[in-house]
Structure formats: structure tokens, C-alpha cells
């Protein structure tokens, strides 16, 4: 059996002994969060306070289309304003695609430019069908009396079928032509829109926390290039014992302190887990029930000076 301090120290030594290739660029943050979690697992300290740590929800900035990163306008730690362009993709491929789509749309539009010719084709097919049906009706009424030969009647039946097929083909060609025109125009508009989507801007004010791709590298669709940390996305995480839950509620206030904080600060509870994070194999007597801890998250009212992974102390009232 070992204490919380030795557990945190042992986990740090284990990470240090791990091969460098197995440790990501986020290792410092992971180590800090892991140490804070181990402290939080102890749940309640002797002085009646709770141990926690600072976390944050990152906003991952990714391109809407795959491409080569042409410009990267930020570095890790840079502060940006909402609307600032963070990175752009090389426009060459998107420009070629837009030109091709525009040329295809222009070709289809040219086929629909002379609507009069298509209308005349349909009108001619309709007139031919009318004449064929008139001849058919006449033959049908006379063939019974022998005034019209069976061959003439069969020919009129075939003529009606042929005229219907001609009219149907003319109408289908007209509909297909205009459908193709609409589809190609939409494709051309989409290709042009992708040219404007090559720039990715910051959606909010914040700090560039991570950069995952550099200039000249290929970024896939939805593949993050940078991570933005907005001040409103900071949150505190701590584990509260089961007996303390009755005093906590979403929307309620808590107070906390941290290294470097001049005085106690306040935060608003935003989440309380419905199930315990750790369930040890124990008999849940009144005494042992305190070992059940529940994850609680709270948004600091003033995140200035806070950093992800920073340990905090939740002050119990």
C-alpha cells in the first residue's frame, strides 16, 4: 500500500523511463493531468478541502477540404481575435477544379440556350402523335367492316406507338438537359465556394494552444491544424465524495485557490457525474461510503492566469 504522493511520484518516474518515441508532444500536459488525477483520487484531504486541476475544451481548427498548407500565420502561445486567419491552403488544385466545373457548366448551358429548337421538337412530336391517333381511330372503326385492311390497321397502331416514343424522348431530353444545367451550375458554385474556404479563421478570441501541421504539409479534410483555447472553455475538475453531493448543484458556486492566485476565486458548477468515477470492491457501510467519489466540473468566473493541468484546491464551505 502506498500514499497519494508516492503514487504521483511513481507515475512520473514511469513516464520518464518510457521510450521517447512513445511520448507525444502533449506529454507535459498529460503528466500534469495524471498527477492531478492521482491527487484527486484521494478525494478529501485532512484539512477538509478537495484536490482538483484545471482542464480546458480545445477548439480544433481544421480545413473544410484536403490540401497543402500554404501559410501558417500563428505560433503556439499566440493570442488571436475572432476572425483572424490562422492558416490557408494552397489554392492551385481548388482553382483548377473551379475552372473545370465552370467550363462544364458553360457547355451544358450552351445546349439549353436555344430553347426554341427543343420546343419545336416537342411540338412536332405532339403533332405527329395527334395525326397518328386520328388515323388509328379511323382504321379501328373500319377494320371490322373490312373497309380497311388488317395491314393498314397494324401500321396505324405502330405509328401511334412510334409517335408516343418520339414525344417521350423529346420531353426526357428537355428535362435531362435542364437538370444537367442546374446540376453543373451548382457544382460550379460549390467549386468557387471552396476557393473561399481555403482560409480558416479563429471562431473566437483565444490562445493558440497546439499546432499539429506546418507549412508544406498535407492536411486531410477535418484533420486539425491548430488548437485554440478560448477563455470561456476553461474548467475545473475535482472529485467530490458521495456525502458531499447534496451540497453541490449545477449552477451553484464554489471557491478554489491555486498556486499564484492572490486570493480565493469562484467558479460555477457546470456538470456533476451521475455515477462514481471509481468503484472499489468494498462493503458500502456508512464509514466506507466516503470512498465513492463523483466527477464535478466548474467553470471559473475569472480564468486569468489559469493553465491546463494546474492543480487547484477546492475550498469546502
Coordinates of C-alpha atoms in Angstrom, one line a residue:
X1 CA 0.0 0.0 0.0
X2 CA 1.3 3.5 -0.8
X3 CA 0.1 7.0 -0.4
X4 CA -1.1 9.5 -3.0
X5 CA 2.2 11.3 -3.0
X6 CA 4.2 8.2 -3.8
X7 CA 1.7 7.2 -6.5
X8 CA 2.1 10.5 -8.3
X9 CA 5.9 10.3 -8.0
X10 CA 5.9 6.7 -9.3
X11 CA 3.7 7.6 -12.3
X12 CA 6.1 10.5 -13.2
X13 CA 9.1 8.2 -13.0
X14 CA 7.4 5.6 -15.2
X15 CA 6.7 8.2 -17.8
X16 CA 10.3 9.4 -17.7
X17 CA 11.5 5.8 -18.2
X18 CA 9.2 5.3 -21.2
X19 CA 10.8 5.4 -24.7
X20 CA 10.8 9.0 -26.1
X21 CA 9.1 7.7 -29.2
X22 CA 6.1 6.7 -27.1
X23 CA 5.6 10.1 -25.5
X24 CA 3.6 12.6 -27.6
X25 CA 4.1 16.4 -27.7
X26 CA 1.3 16.6 -25.2
X27 CA 3.4 14.7 -22.6
X28 CA 3.9 17.6 -20.2
X29 CA 0.2 18.3 -20.1
X30 CA -0.6 14.5 -19.7
X31 CA 1.9 14.2 -16.8
X32 CA 0.4 17.2 -15.0
X33 CA -3.2 16.0 -15.5
X34 CA -2.2 12.5 -14.4
X35 CA -0.6 13.8 -11.3
X36 CA -3.7 15.9 -10.6
X37 CA -5.9 12.9 -11.1
X38 CA -3.9 10.8 -8.7
X39 CA -4.3 13.6 -6.2
X40 CA -7.9 13.9 -6.9
X41 CA -8.4 10.2 -6.5
X42 CA -7.5 10.7 -2.8
X43 CA -10.6 12.9 -2.9
X44 CA -10.6 14.5 0.5
X45 CA -7.6 16.0 2.3
X46 CA -7.1 16.2 6.0
X47 CA -7.9 19.9 6.1
X48 CA -11.4 19.3 4.6
X49 CA -10.5 20.6 1.1
X50 CA -10.7 18.8 -2.2
X51 CA -7.9 18.4 -4.7
X52 CA -8.6 19.2 -8.4
X53 CA -7.0 20.5 -11.5
X54 CA -7.6 22.9 -14.4
X55 CA -8.7 21.5 -17.7
X56 CA -10.0 23.1 -20.9
X57 CA -12.1 22.2 -24.0
X58 CA -9.9 23.0 -27.0
X59 CA -11.3 24.2 -30.3
X60 CA -9.7 22.2 -33.2
X61 CA -9.2 24.3 -36.3
X62 CA -9.3 22.0 -39.4
X63 CA -9.7 22.7 -43.2
X64 CA -13.0 22.0 -44.9
X65 CA -11.2 20.4 -47.8
X66 CA -7.9 18.4 -48.1
X67 CA -4.9 20.4 -49.3
X68 CA -1.4 21.6 -48.8
X69 CA -0.9 24.2 -46.1
X70 CA 0.4 27.3 -47.8
X71 CA 0.6 29.8 -44.9
X72 CA 0.5 29.3 -41.1
X73 CA 0.1 32.7 -39.5
X74 CA 0.4 31.7 -35.8
X75 CA 2.7 30.1 -33.4
X76 CA 1.9 28.2 -30.2
X77 CA 1.1 30.7 -27.5
X78 CA -0.1 33.5 -29.9
X79 CA -3.2 35.3 -28.9
X80 CA -5.8 35.7 -31.7
X81 CA -9.0 37.5 -32.2
X82 CA -12.2 36.1 -33.7
X83 CA -11.9 36.3 -37.5
X84 CA -8.1 36.3 -37.6
X85 CA -6.9 34.0 -40.4
X86 CA -4.9 31.1 -38.7
X87 CA -3.9 29.2 -41.9
X88 CA -4.6 28.9 -45.6
X89 CA -4.4 26.1 -48.1
X90 CA -2.7 26.2 -51.5
X91 CA -5.4 27.3 -54.0
X92 CA -3.9 25.6 -57.1
X93 CA -6.0 22.4 -57.1
X94 CA -9.1 24.2 -56.0
X95 CA -8.7 26.8 -58.8
X96 CA -8.3 24.0 -61.4
X97 CA -11.4 22.3 -60.1
X98 CA -13.4 25.6 -60.2
X99 CA -12.2 26.2 -63.8
X100 CA -13.2 22.7 -64.9
X101 CA -16.6 22.9 -63.2
X102 CA -17.3 26.3 -64.8
X103 CA -16.3 25.1 -68.2
X104 CA -18.6 22.1 -67.9
X105 CA -21.5 24.3 -66.7
X106 CA -20.9 26.6 -69.7
X107 CA -21.1 23.7 -72.1
X108 CA -24.4 22.4 -70.7
X109 CA -25.8 25.9 -70.6
X110 CA -25.0 26.3 -74.3
X111 CA -27.1 23.2 -75.1
X112 CA -30.1 24.8 -73.4
X113 CA -29.6 28.3 -74.8
X114 CA -31.8 27.6 -77.9
X115 CA -34.9 26.6 -76.1
X116 CA -36.9 27.3 -79.2
X117 CA -35.3 24.3 -81.0
X118 CA -36.2 22.0 -78.2
X119 CA -39.7 23.4 -78.0
X120 CA -40.1 22.9 -81.8
X121 CA -39.0 19.3 -81.4
X122 CA -41.6 18.6 -78.8
X123 CA -44.3 20.5 -80.7
X124 CA -43.5 18.4 -83.8
X125 CA -43.7 15.2 -81.8
X126 CA -47.0 16.2 -80.3
X127 CA -48.5 17.0 -83.8
X128 CA -47.2 13.7 -85.2
X129 CA -48.9 11.8 -82.3
X130 CA -52.2 13.6 -82.9
X131 CA -52.2 12.6 -86.6
X132 CA -51.2 9.0 -85.8
X133 CA -54.0 8.7 -83.2
X134 CA -56.6 10.1 -85.7
X135 CA -55.5 7.6 -88.3
X136 CA -55.6 4.8 -85.7
X137 CA -59.1 5.6 -84.6
X138 CA -60.3 5.7 -88.2
X139 CA -58.7 2.4 -89.0
X140 CA -60.1 0.8 -85.8
X141 CA -63.7 1.8 -86.8
X142 CA -63.4 0.5 -90.4
X143 CA -61.3 -2.6 -90.0
X144 CA -64.3 -4.5 -88.5
X145 CA -66.3 -4.0 -91.7
X146 CA -63.3 -4.8 -94.0
X147 CA -63.2 -1.3 -95.3
X148 CA -59.6 -1.0 -94.0
X149 CA -57.1 -3.9 -94.3
X150 CA -55.6 -5.5 -91.3
X151 CA -52.2 -4.4 -92.5
X152 CA -53.3 -0.8 -92.5
X153 CA -54.7 -1.1 -89.0
X154 CA -51.5 -2.7 -87.7
X155 CA -49.4 0.1 -89.4
X156 CA -51.5 2.8 -87.6
X157 CA -51.1 1.0 -84.3
X158 CA -47.3 1.0 -84.8
X159 CA -47.4 4.7 -85.9
X160 CA -49.1 5.7 -82.6
X161 CA -46.5 3.8 -80.6
X162 CA -43.7 5.4 -82.5
X163 CA -45.1 8.9 -82.1
X164 CA -45.5 8.4 -78.3
X165 CA -42.0 7.2 -78.1
X166 CA -40.7 10.2 -80.0
X167 CA -42.6 12.6 -77.8
X168 CA -41.4 10.9 -74.7
X169 CA -37.8 11.0 -75.8
X170 CA -38.1 14.7 -76.7
X171 CA -39.6 15.6 -73.3
X172 CA -37.0 13.5 -71.5
X173 CA -34.2 15.2 -73.4
X174 CA -35.5 18.6 -72.5
X175 CA -35.8 17.7 -68.8
X176 CA -32.4 16.0 -68.7
X177 CA -30.8 19.0 -70.4
X178 CA -32.2 21.4 -67.9
X179 CA -31.4 19.1 -65.0
X180 CA -27.8 18.8 -66.2
X181 CA -27.6 22.5 -66.5
X182 CA -28.8 23.0 -62.9
X183 CA -26.5 20.3 -61.6
X184 CA -23.4 21.7 -63.4
X185 CA -24.2 25.3 -62.2
X186 CA -24.5 24.0 -58.7
X187 CA -21.2 22.2 -59.0
X188 CA -19.5 25.3 -60.4
X189 CA -20.8 27.4 -57.5
X190 CA -19.6 24.8 -55.0
X191 CA -16.1 24.8 -56.6
X192 CA -16.0 28.5 -56.4
X193 CA -17.1 28.4 -52.7
X194 CA -14.2 26.0 -51.9
X195 CA -11.8 28.7 -53.1
X196 CA -13.1 31.0 -50.4
X197 CA -13.0 28.1 -47.8
X198 CA -9.2 27.8 -48.2
X199 CA -8.8 30.3 -45.3
X200 CA -9.5 29.1 -41.8
X201 CA -10.1 31.8 -39.2
X202 CA -10.4 31.7 -35.4
X203 CA -14.0 31.4 -34.4
X204 CA -13.4 33.1 -31.0
X205 CA -10.8 35.1 -29.2
X206 CA -8.2 32.9 -27.5
X207 CA -4.7 31.5 -27.5
X208 CA -3.2 29.0 -29.9
X209 CA -2.5 26.0 -27.6
X210 CA -1.2 23.5 -30.1
X211 CA 0.0 23.4 -33.8
X212 CA -0.3 20.0 -35.5
X213 CA 0.6 20.8 -39.1
X214 CA 3.2 23.1 -40.6
X215 CA 3.6 24.9 -43.9
X216 CA 4.1 22.5 -46.8
X217 CA 2.4 19.6 -45.0
X218 CA -0.8 18.0 -46.4
X219 CA -3.9 18.4 -44.2
X220 CA -6.8 16.0 -44.7
X221 CA -10.4 17.0 -44.5
X222 CA -11.2 17.6 -40.8
X223 CA -7.6 17.0 -39.8
X224 CA -6.8 19.6 -37.1
X225 CA -4.0 22.0 -38.0
X226 CA -4.1 24.0 -34.8
X227 CA -6.0 24.0 -31.4
X228 CA -7.5 27.2 -30.0
X229 CA -8.1 27.7 -26.3
X230 CA -10.8 30.2 -25.6
X231 CA -11.0 31.8 -22.1
X232 CA -14.6 30.6 -21.6
X233 CA -13.6 27.0 -22.2
X234 CA -11.5 26.7 -19.1
X235 CA -13.0 24.4 -16.4
X236 CA -12.0 22.9 -13.1
X237 CA -12.2 19.2 -12.4
X238 CA -12.4 17.6 -9.0
X239 CA -13.8 14.6 -7.3
X240 CA -16.4 15.0 -4.6
X241 CA -17.3 12.3 -2.0
X242 CA -20.8 10.9 -2.1
X243 CA -21.8 12.5 1.2
X244 CA -20.9 16.0 -0.3
X245 CA -23.2 15.7 -3.3
X246 CA -26.2 17.1 -1.5
X247 CA -24.4 20.4 -1.1
X248 CA -23.5 20.7 -4.8
X249 CA -25.8 21.6 -7.7
X250 CA -25.3 22.6 -11.3
X251 CA -25.3 26.4 -11.4
X252 CA -24.1 26.6 -7.8
X253 CA -20.9 28.4 -6.8
X254 CA -17.7 27.0 -5.3
X255 CA -14.5 28.7 -4.2
X256 CA -11.0 27.5 -5.1
X257 CA -7.4 28.5 -4.7
X258 CA -4.3 27.8 -6.8
X259 CA -0.5 28.4 -6.8
X260 CA -0.1 32.0 -7.9
X261 CA -3.7 33.0 -7.1
X262 CA -3.6 36.1 -4.9
X263 CA -6.9 35.2 -3.2
X264 CA -9.7 32.6 -3.4
X265 CA -11.6 32.6 -6.7
X266 CA -15.1 31.5 -7.5
X267 CA -16.4 29.1 -10.2
X268 CA -19.8 27.9 -11.4
X269 CA -20.6 24.2 -11.3
X270 CA -21.5 23.1 -14.9
X271 CA -21.5 19.3 -14.5
X272 CA -21.9 16.6 -11.8
X273 CA -21.5 12.9 -12.8
X274 CA -24.4 10.6 -12.1
X275 CA -22.1 7.6 -11.5
X276 CA -18.9 7.3 -9.4
X277 CA -15.6 7.5 -11.3
X278 CA -14.0 4.8 -9.1
X279 CA -15.9 1.9 -7.6
X280 CA -13.6 0.0 -5.2
X281 CA -14.7 -3.5 -4.1
X282 CA -15.8 -2.6 -0.6
X283 CA -18.8 -3.0 1.6
X284 CA -20.7 0.3 1.5
X285 CA -21.1 0.9 5.1
X286 CA -21.6 4.5 6.4
X287 CA -17.9 4.8 7.0
X288 CA -16.7 3.3 3.8
X289 CA -19.3 5.2 1.7
X290 CA -17.0 8.2 1.7
X291 CA -14.7 6.4 -0.7
X292 CA -17.2 6.9 -3.5
X293 CA -16.2 10.0 -5.5
X294 CA -18.1 11.7 -8.3
X295 CA -16.6 13.9 -11.0
X296 CA -17.6 17.6 -10.8
X297 CA -16.8 20.2 -13.3
X298 CA -17.0 24.0 -12.7
X299 CA -16.3 27.0 -15.0
X300 CA -14.1 29.6 -13.3
X301 CA -15.6 33.1 -13.3
X302 CA -12.2 34.6 -13.9
X303 CA -9.8 32.2 -15.9
X304 CA -6.9 34.8 -15.9
X305 CA -3.6 33.1 -15.0
X306 CA -5.0 29.6 -15.1
X307 CA -3.3 26.9 -17.2
X308 CA -4.5 23.4 -18.2
X309 CA -3.0 20.9 -15.7
X310 CA -2.6 23.4 -12.9
X311 CA -3.5 21.9 -9.5
X312 CA -6.2 23.7 -7.6
X313 CA -7.7 23.3 -4.1
X314 CA -11.5 23.3 -3.8
X315 CA -12.4 25.1 -0.6
X316 CA -15.3 23.4 1.2
X317 CA -17.8 25.7 2.8

